[in-house]
Short mmCIF file of C-alpha atoms and ligand atoms in Angstrom, two decimals:
data_model
loop_
_atom_site.label_atom_id
_atom_site.label_comp_id
_atom_site.label_asym_id
_atom_site.label_seq_id
_atom_site.Cartn_x
_atom_site.Cartn_y
_atom_site.Cartn_z
CA MET M 9 0.00 0.00 0.00
CA ALA M 10 1.60 3.26 -1.18
CA GLN M 11 1.67 6.37 0.99
CA ILE M 12 -1.44 8.54 0.75
CA LYS M 13 -0.64 11.78 -1.04
CA THR M 14 -3.85 13.04 -2.67
CA LEU M 15 -7.13 13.50 -0.82
CA THR M 16 -10.68 14.08 -2.02
CA VAL M 17 -13.38 15.08 0.47
CA LEU M 18 -17.05 14.50 -0.40
CA GLY M 19 -19.31 17.09 1.23
CA THR M 20 -18.11 20.56 2.21
CA GLY M 21 -20.42 21.15 5.19
CA VAL M 22 -19.41 21.63 8.82
CA LEU M 23 -17.01 18.68 8.98
CA GLY M 24 -16.09 18.17 5.33
CA SER M 25 -14.79 21.73 5.03
CA GLN M 26 -12.67 21.30 8.16
CA ILE M 27 -11.27 17.92 7.02
CA ALA M 28 -10.35 19.35 3.62
CA TYR M 29 -8.84 22.54 5.01
CA GLN M 30 -6.83 20.75 7.73
CA ALA M 31 -5.26 18.43 5.12
CA ALA M 32 -4.54 21.34 2.77
CA PHE M 33 -2.98 23.26 5.68
CA SER M 34 -0.74 20.22 6.29
CA GLY M 35 0.45 20.30 2.68
CA PHE M 36 -1.79 17.75 0.96
CA GLU M 37 -3.28 18.40 -2.47
CA VAL M 38 -7.01 18.32 -1.70
CA THR M 39 -10.08 18.19 -3.92
CA ALA M 40 -13.38 19.16 -2.31
CA TYR M 41 -16.56 17.86 -3.96
CA ASP M 42 -20.13 18.98 -3.36
CA VAL M 43 -23.40 18.72 -5.22
CA ASP M 44 -23.48 21.99 -7.17
CA ASP M 45 -21.71 25.28 -7.80
CA GLN M 46 -23.93 27.20 -5.38
CA VAL M 47 -22.90 24.94 -2.49
CA LEU M 48 -19.28 25.22 -3.63
CA GLU M 49 -19.53 29.00 -3.30
CA GLN M 50 -20.53 28.50 0.33
CA ALA M 51 -17.59 26.11 0.67
CA ARG M 52 -15.22 28.81 -0.59
CA ALA M 53 -16.50 31.09 2.16
CA ARG M 54 -16.09 28.31 4.76
CA PHE M 55 -12.47 27.74 3.68
CA ALA M 56 -11.70 31.46 3.85
CA ARG M 57 -13.23 31.59 7.34
CA LEU M 58 -11.13 28.61 8.42
CA ALA M 59 -7.97 30.31 7.10
CA GLY M 60 -8.87 33.29 9.30
CA ILE M 61 -9.38 31.07 12.33
CA TYR M 62 -6.12 29.14 11.80
CA GLN M 63 -4.27 32.42 11.49
CA ALA M 64 -5.96 34.11 14.47
CA GLU M 65 -5.56 31.08 16.73
CA LYS M 66 -2.00 30.47 15.52
CA VAL M 67 -2.62 26.79 14.80
CA SER M 68 0.79 25.09 14.90
CA ASP M 69 3.31 27.39 13.22
CA ALA M 70 0.63 29.16 11.20
CA ALA M 71 2.81 32.08 10.27
CA GLU M 72 1.11 34.79 8.25
CA GLY M 73 1.30 33.03 4.89
CA LYS M 74 0.60 29.42 5.82
CA ALA M 75 -3.12 29.61 6.53
CA GLU M 76 -3.68 31.61 3.35
CA ALA M 77 -1.38 29.37 1.28
CA ALA M 78 -3.44 26.34 2.30
CA LEU M 79 -6.27 27.73 0.17
CA LYS M 80 -4.08 27.18 -2.91
CA ASN M 81 -3.93 23.44 -2.12
CA LEU M 82 -7.72 23.20 -2.38
CA ARG M 83 -9.52 22.49 -5.62
CA LEU M 84 -13.34 22.61 -5.69
CA THR M 85 -15.54 20.68 -8.11
CA ALA M 86 -19.13 19.52 -8.56
CA ASP M 87 -18.10 16.72 -10.94
CA LEU M 88 -17.69 13.47 -9.00
CA ALA M 89 -15.73 11.61 -11.71
CA ASP M 90 -13.28 14.51 -11.95
CA ALA M 91 -13.09 14.79 -8.15
CA VAL M 92 -11.93 11.23 -7.59
CA ALA M 93 -9.93 10.57 -10.80
CA ASP M 94 -6.55 10.72 -9.02
CA ALA M 95 -7.48 10.29 -5.35
CA ASP M 96 -5.40 8.05 -3.09
CA LEU M 97 -7.99 8.59 -0.34
CA VAL M 98 -11.61 9.74 -0.44
CA ILE M 99 -13.12 10.88 2.86
CA GLU M 100 -16.90 10.99 2.79
CA ALA M 101 -18.60 13.64 4.93
CA VAL M 102 -22.09 13.78 3.40
CA PRO M 103 -25.24 14.02 5.55
CA GLU M 104 -25.87 11.31 8.13
CA LEU M 105 -28.52 9.46 6.08
CA LEU M 106 -27.94 5.76 5.44
CA GLU M 107 -29.53 5.56 1.98
CA LEU M 108 -27.85 8.74 0.77
CA LYS M 109 -24.44 7.46 1.90
CA ARG M 110 -25.05 4.04 0.28
CA ASP M 111 -25.94 5.74 -2.97
CA VAL M 112 -22.77 7.87 -2.81
CA TYR M 113 -20.65 4.71 -2.32
CA ARG M 114 -22.35 2.94 -5.21
CA ARG M 115 -21.43 5.80 -7.56
CA LEU M 116 -18.00 6.23 -6.04
CA GLY M 117 -17.19 2.52 -6.43
CA GLU M 118 -17.81 2.80 -10.16
CA LEU M 119 -15.95 6.06 -10.72
CA ALA M 120 -12.84 5.84 -8.54
CA PRO M 121 -9.65 4.08 -9.68
CA ALA M 122 -8.83 0.71 -8.10
CA LYS M 123 -6.08 2.25 -5.92
CA THR M 124 -8.44 4.64 -4.09
CA VAL M 125 -9.22 4.03 -0.41
CA PHE M 126 -12.64 5.16 0.86
CA ALA M 127 -13.26 6.36 4.40
CA THR M 128 -16.45 7.50 6.09
CA ASN M 129 -16.59 10.25 8.72
CA SER M 130 -19.99 9.01 9.93
CA SER M 131 -20.62 9.61 13.63
CA THR M 132 -23.43 7.13 14.18
CA LEU M 133 -23.21 4.51 11.40
CA LEU M 134 -20.77 1.62 11.47
CA PRO M 135 -18.51 1.13 8.45
CA SER M 136 -20.11 -2.35 8.18
CA ASP M 137 -23.41 -0.60 7.35
CA LEU M 138 -21.74 0.77 4.20
CA LYS M 139 -18.94 -1.61 3.18
CA ASP M 140 -21.01 -3.77 0.81
CA PHE M 141 -21.90 -0.71 -1.27
CA THR M 142 -18.29 0.34 -1.89
CA GLY M 143 -17.31 -2.48 -4.25
CA ARG M 144 -14.01 -2.65 -2.30
CA PRO M 145 -14.60 -3.60 1.36
CA ASP M 146 -10.87 -4.31 1.81
CA ARG M 147 -10.10 -0.64 1.01
CA PHE M 148 -12.83 0.86 3.17
CA LEU M 149 -12.92 2.02 6.82
CA ALA M 150 -14.01 4.91 9.04
CA ILE M 151 -11.97 7.97 9.99
CA HIS M 152 -13.90 10.06 12.49
CA TYR M 153 -12.96 13.64 13.23
CA ALA M 154 -14.28 15.85 16.01
CA ASN M 155 -15.81 19.26 15.28
CA ASN M 156 -13.30 22.17 15.46
CA ILE M 157 -10.53 19.83 14.38
CA TRP M 158 -7.79 22.41 14.72
CA VAL M 159 -8.33 22.22 18.50
CA GLN M 160 -9.97 18.81 19.07
CA ASN M 161 -7.39 17.25 16.78
CA ILE M 162 -8.06 13.54 17.00
CA ALA M 163 -8.92 11.16 14.18
CA GLU M 164 -10.48 7.88 15.28
CA VAL M 165 -9.60 5.18 12.74
CA MET M 166 -11.87 2.14 12.70
CA GLY M 167 -11.94 -0.65 10.13
CA THR M 168 -14.27 -3.59 9.59
CA ALA M 169 -13.25 -7.26 9.64
CA ASP M 170 -12.69 -6.89 5.88
CA THR M 171 -10.35 -3.88 5.97
CA ASP M 172 -6.85 -4.71 4.74
CA PRO M 173 -4.41 -4.02 7.64
CA ALA M 174 -2.03 -2.25 5.22
CA VAL M 175 -4.87 0.13 4.23
CA TYR M 176 -5.65 0.75 7.90
CA ASP M 177 -2.00 1.58 8.62
CA ALA M 178 -1.81 3.93 5.63
CA VAL M 179 -4.86 5.86 6.88
CA VAL M 180 -3.38 6.08 10.39
CA GLU M 181 -0.22 7.51 8.83
CA PHE M 182 -2.29 9.94 6.74
CA ALA M 183 -4.04 11.15 9.91
CA ARG M 184 -0.69 11.77 11.59
CA ASN M 185 0.71 13.52 8.49
CA SER M 186 -2.31 15.81 8.40
CA GLY M 187 -1.62 17.10 11.90
CA LEU M 188 -3.98 14.87 13.87
CA GLU M 189 -3.52 12.42 16.69
CA PRO M 190 -4.66 9.05 15.30
CA ILE M 191 -6.78 7.00 17.68
CA GLU M 192 -6.46 3.37 16.64
CA ILE M 193 -9.67 1.46 17.30
CA LYS M 194 -9.20 -2.29 17.17
CA LYS M 195 -12.82 -3.39 16.87
CA GLU M 196 -15.97 -1.85 15.38
CA LYS M 197 -17.88 0.05 18.02
CA ALA M 198 -20.81 2.43 17.63
CA GLY M 199 -19.70 5.81 19.00
CA TYR M 200 -16.00 4.99 18.56
CA VAL M 201 -14.03 5.75 21.77
CA LEU M 202 -14.90 9.41 22.18
CA ASN M 203 -18.68 9.24 22.04
CA SER M 204 -18.72 5.93 23.93
CA LEU M 205 -17.26 7.92 26.83
CA LEU M 206 -18.91 11.29 26.27
CA VAL M 207 -22.54 10.36 25.61
CA PRO M 208 -23.07 8.47 28.90
CA LEU M 209 -21.50 11.40 30.79
CA LEU M 210 -23.82 13.92 29.12
CA ASN M 211 -26.85 11.67 29.68
CA ALA M 212 -25.99 11.27 33.36
CA ALA M 213 -25.63 15.04 33.74
CA ALA M 214 -29.03 15.60 32.10
CA GLY M 215 -30.54 13.03 34.48
CA LEU M 216 -29.11 14.75 37.56
CA LEU M 217 -30.52 18.09 36.39
CA LEU M 218 -34.00 16.77 35.58
CA GLN M 219 -34.24 14.83 38.84
CA GLY M 220 -33.47 18.05 40.71
CA VAL M 221 -30.30 16.61 42.25
CA ALA M 222 -28.10 19.59 41.37
CA ASP M 223 -28.01 22.59 39.02
CA PRO M 224 -25.74 22.74 35.90
CA GLN M 225 -23.12 24.95 37.59
CA THR M 226 -22.79 22.54 40.53
CA ILE M 227 -22.63 19.49 38.29
CA ASP M 228 -19.95 21.11 36.11
CA LYS M 229 -17.96 22.32 39.12
CA THR M 230 -17.95 18.81 40.59
CA TRP M 231 -16.64 17.30 37.36
CA ARG M 232 -13.97 19.98 36.87
CA ILE M 233 -12.57 19.97 40.39
CA ALA M 234 -12.78 16.25 41.01
CA THR M 235 -11.32 15.07 37.70
CA GLY M 236 -9.21 18.03 36.60
CA ALA M 237 -11.18 18.28 33.33
CA PRO M 238 -11.33 21.80 31.88
CA SER M 239 -15.11 21.67 31.23
CA GLY M 240 -18.15 20.10 32.82
CA PRO M 241 -20.95 18.39 30.87
CA PHE M 242 -23.17 21.48 30.55
CA GLN M 243 -20.26 23.52 29.23
CA ILE M 244 -19.79 20.72 26.68
CA PHE M 245 -23.51 20.88 25.78
CA ASP M 246 -23.08 24.59 25.07
CA VAL M 247 -20.12 23.93 22.77
CA VAL M 248 -21.85 21.09 20.89
CA GLY M 249 -24.92 23.29 20.49
CA LEU M 250 -28.31 22.80 22.12
CA THR M 251 -30.06 22.13 18.80
CA THR M 252 -27.82 19.11 18.21
CA ALA M 253 -28.36 17.99 21.82
CA TYR M 254 -32.12 18.39 21.30
CA ASN M 255 -32.07 16.41 18.02
CA ILE M 256 -30.20 13.53 19.62
CA ALA M 257 -32.35 13.48 22.79
CA SER M 258 -35.65 13.71 20.93
CA ALA M 259 -34.64 10.86 18.58
CA SER M 260 -34.19 8.51 21.55
CA PRO M 261 -37.19 6.46 22.72
CA ASP M 262 -35.96 6.67 26.33
CA ALA M 263 -38.33 8.67 28.62
CA GLY M 264 -35.46 10.54 30.31
CA SER M 265 -34.08 11.67 26.95
CA GLN M 266 -37.54 12.82 25.85
CA ALA M 267 -37.91 14.86 29.05
CA PHE M 268 -34.48 16.42 28.51
CA ALA M 269 -35.38 17.30 24.91
CA GLN M 270 -38.52 19.04 26.19
CA HIS M 271 -36.51 20.88 28.85
CA LEU M 272 -34.02 22.12 26.24
CA LYS M 273 -36.79 23.26 23.91
CA GLU M 274 -38.85 25.17 26.48
CA ASN M 275 -36.02 26.77 28.45
CA TYR M 276 -33.40 27.44 25.80
CA ILE M 277 -34.13 26.71 22.14
CA ASP M 278 -37.49 28.54 21.99
CA GLN M 279 -35.71 31.59 23.42
CA GLY M 280 -32.89 31.46 20.87
CA LYS M 281 -30.37 30.25 23.45
CA LEU M 282 -28.50 27.65 21.44
CA GLY M 283 -25.17 27.58 23.25
CA VAL M 284 -21.79 29.21 22.59
CA ALA M 285 -22.73 29.95 18.95
CA THR M 286 -25.51 32.36 19.98
CA GLY M 287 -23.79 33.76 23.07
CA GLU M 288 -26.01 31.99 25.57
CA GLY M 289 -27.00 28.45 26.53
CA PHE M 290 -26.62 27.02 30.01
CA TYR M 291 -24.07 29.84 30.41
CA LYS M 292 -23.64 33.37 29.01
CA TYR M 293 -20.63 34.04 26.74
P1 NAD Z 313 -23.45 19.12 6.88
O1 NAD Z 313 -24.90 18.99 6.67
O2 NAD Z 313 -22.88 20.33 7.50
O3 NAD Z 313 -22.70 18.91 5.46
C1 NAD Z 313 -23.03 17.92 4.54
C2 NAD Z 313 -22.55 18.33 3.15
O4 NAD Z 313 -22.74 17.25 2.26
C3 NAD Z 313 -23.29 19.54 2.57
O5 NAD Z 313 -22.34 20.46 2.08
C4 NAD Z 313 -24.11 18.93 1.44
O6 NAD Z 313 -24.31 19.82 0.34
C5 NAD Z 313 -23.24 17.76 1.03
N1 NAD Z 313 -23.94 16.71 0.29
C6 NAD Z 313 -25.26 16.38 0.31
N2 NAD Z 313 -25.49 15.35 -0.52
C7 NAD Z 313 -24.29 15.03 -1.07
C8 NAD Z 313 -23.86 14.06 -2.02
N3 NAD Z 313 -24.72 13.19 -2.57
N4 NAD Z 313 -22.56 14.05 -2.36
C9 NAD Z 313 -21.67 14.91 -1.82
N5 NAD Z 313 -22.02 15.85 -0.92
C10 NAD Z 313 -23.31 15.90 -0.56
O7 NAD Z 313 -23.03 17.81 7.70
P2 NAD Z 313 -21.80 17.61 8.71
O8 NAD Z 313 -22.16 18.06 10.07
O9 NAD Z 313 -20.56 18.12 8.07
O10 NAD Z 313 -21.75 16.01 8.78
C11 NAD Z 313 -21.23 15.25 7.71
C12 NAD Z 313 -20.78 13.90 8.25
O11 NAD Z 313 -19.80 14.13 9.25
C13 NAD Z 313 -21.88 13.08 8.90
O12 NAD Z 313 -21.68 11.73 8.59
C14 NAD Z 313 -21.67 13.31 10.39
O13 NAD Z 313 -22.07 12.21 11.17
C15 NAD Z 313 -20.17 13.46 10.45
N6 NAD Z 313 -19.67 14.22 11.60
C16 NAD Z 313 -20.22 15.43 11.96
C17 NAD Z 313 -19.73 16.11 13.07
C18 NAD Z 313 -20.30 17.45 13.48
O14 NAD Z 313 -19.98 17.89 14.61
N7 NAD Z 313 -21.06 18.14 12.65
C19 NAD Z 313 -18.65 15.56 13.82
C20 NAD Z 313 -18.09 14.34 13.40
C21 NAD Z 313 -18.60 13.68 12.29
#
């Protein structure tokens, strides 16, 4: 398995734009694909915004020119065949809809050269849910990034039983070469490592609040002081965004999750308090 040098990212939304920009910033030649030219215009604006953030936050040695120069490593196209013609690796970051992703892999499997490795950034699907639609299960796996990847710079790499170990190793190396800390996951697991730890913590915090055991400030303070963590669960909710928290809670059949969804809607979302992004959530910013 040759070293990965060229990357194509499918989907230029919240995560796809960050994945593409981070790789371009690290010196990779990156092609970003999305459905039409109008969406690509929005992608251009996202990339410019990311360059500003990388420069302002001095990500690694982002001297004046480096964040701006990364933009030159990015090519945008709405033609899928053109996008993948020379890709060593394709990372898929299209919406979290099973049938849509399967359809993307069906088309991709026909268009991409035999050498190309496919990787999904899906947060909630397992790569096994998609592998049979790729036409190349041995060259398919998951690489899962966290939002705000210039700060939360991990990449969880998770294969299926069919993934060729040499392909897995090449993707781990790609993650490292693109400035991320690879997290090697040995067995398929919904939620990877990060969300397998984080989701139960957030659910427990929501339970303590709804049962009237303690308020968010007290719960967060307990977690920070007792574990040394920089943030408590309600501070994390504010960063994730309360709309996302609401969507996840309301999709769960569990009665506690439903009650938490209702609590978020009535006390925060209906009043425009969506977390850090809007300046107020459980806390004011
Ligand atoms: P998003 O809605 O912000 O972006 C999705 C992009 O995909 C849009 O630009 C859309 O135009 C494009 N798209 C739609 N159909 C397409 C198609 N057929 N081919 C190519 N592009 C298409 O979504 P997002 O939040 O970036 O999430 C994308 C993936 O990343 C999901 O699988 C999600 O689980 C995962 N993820 C998201 C986060 C997060 O915090 N948002 C974190 C980790 C992983």
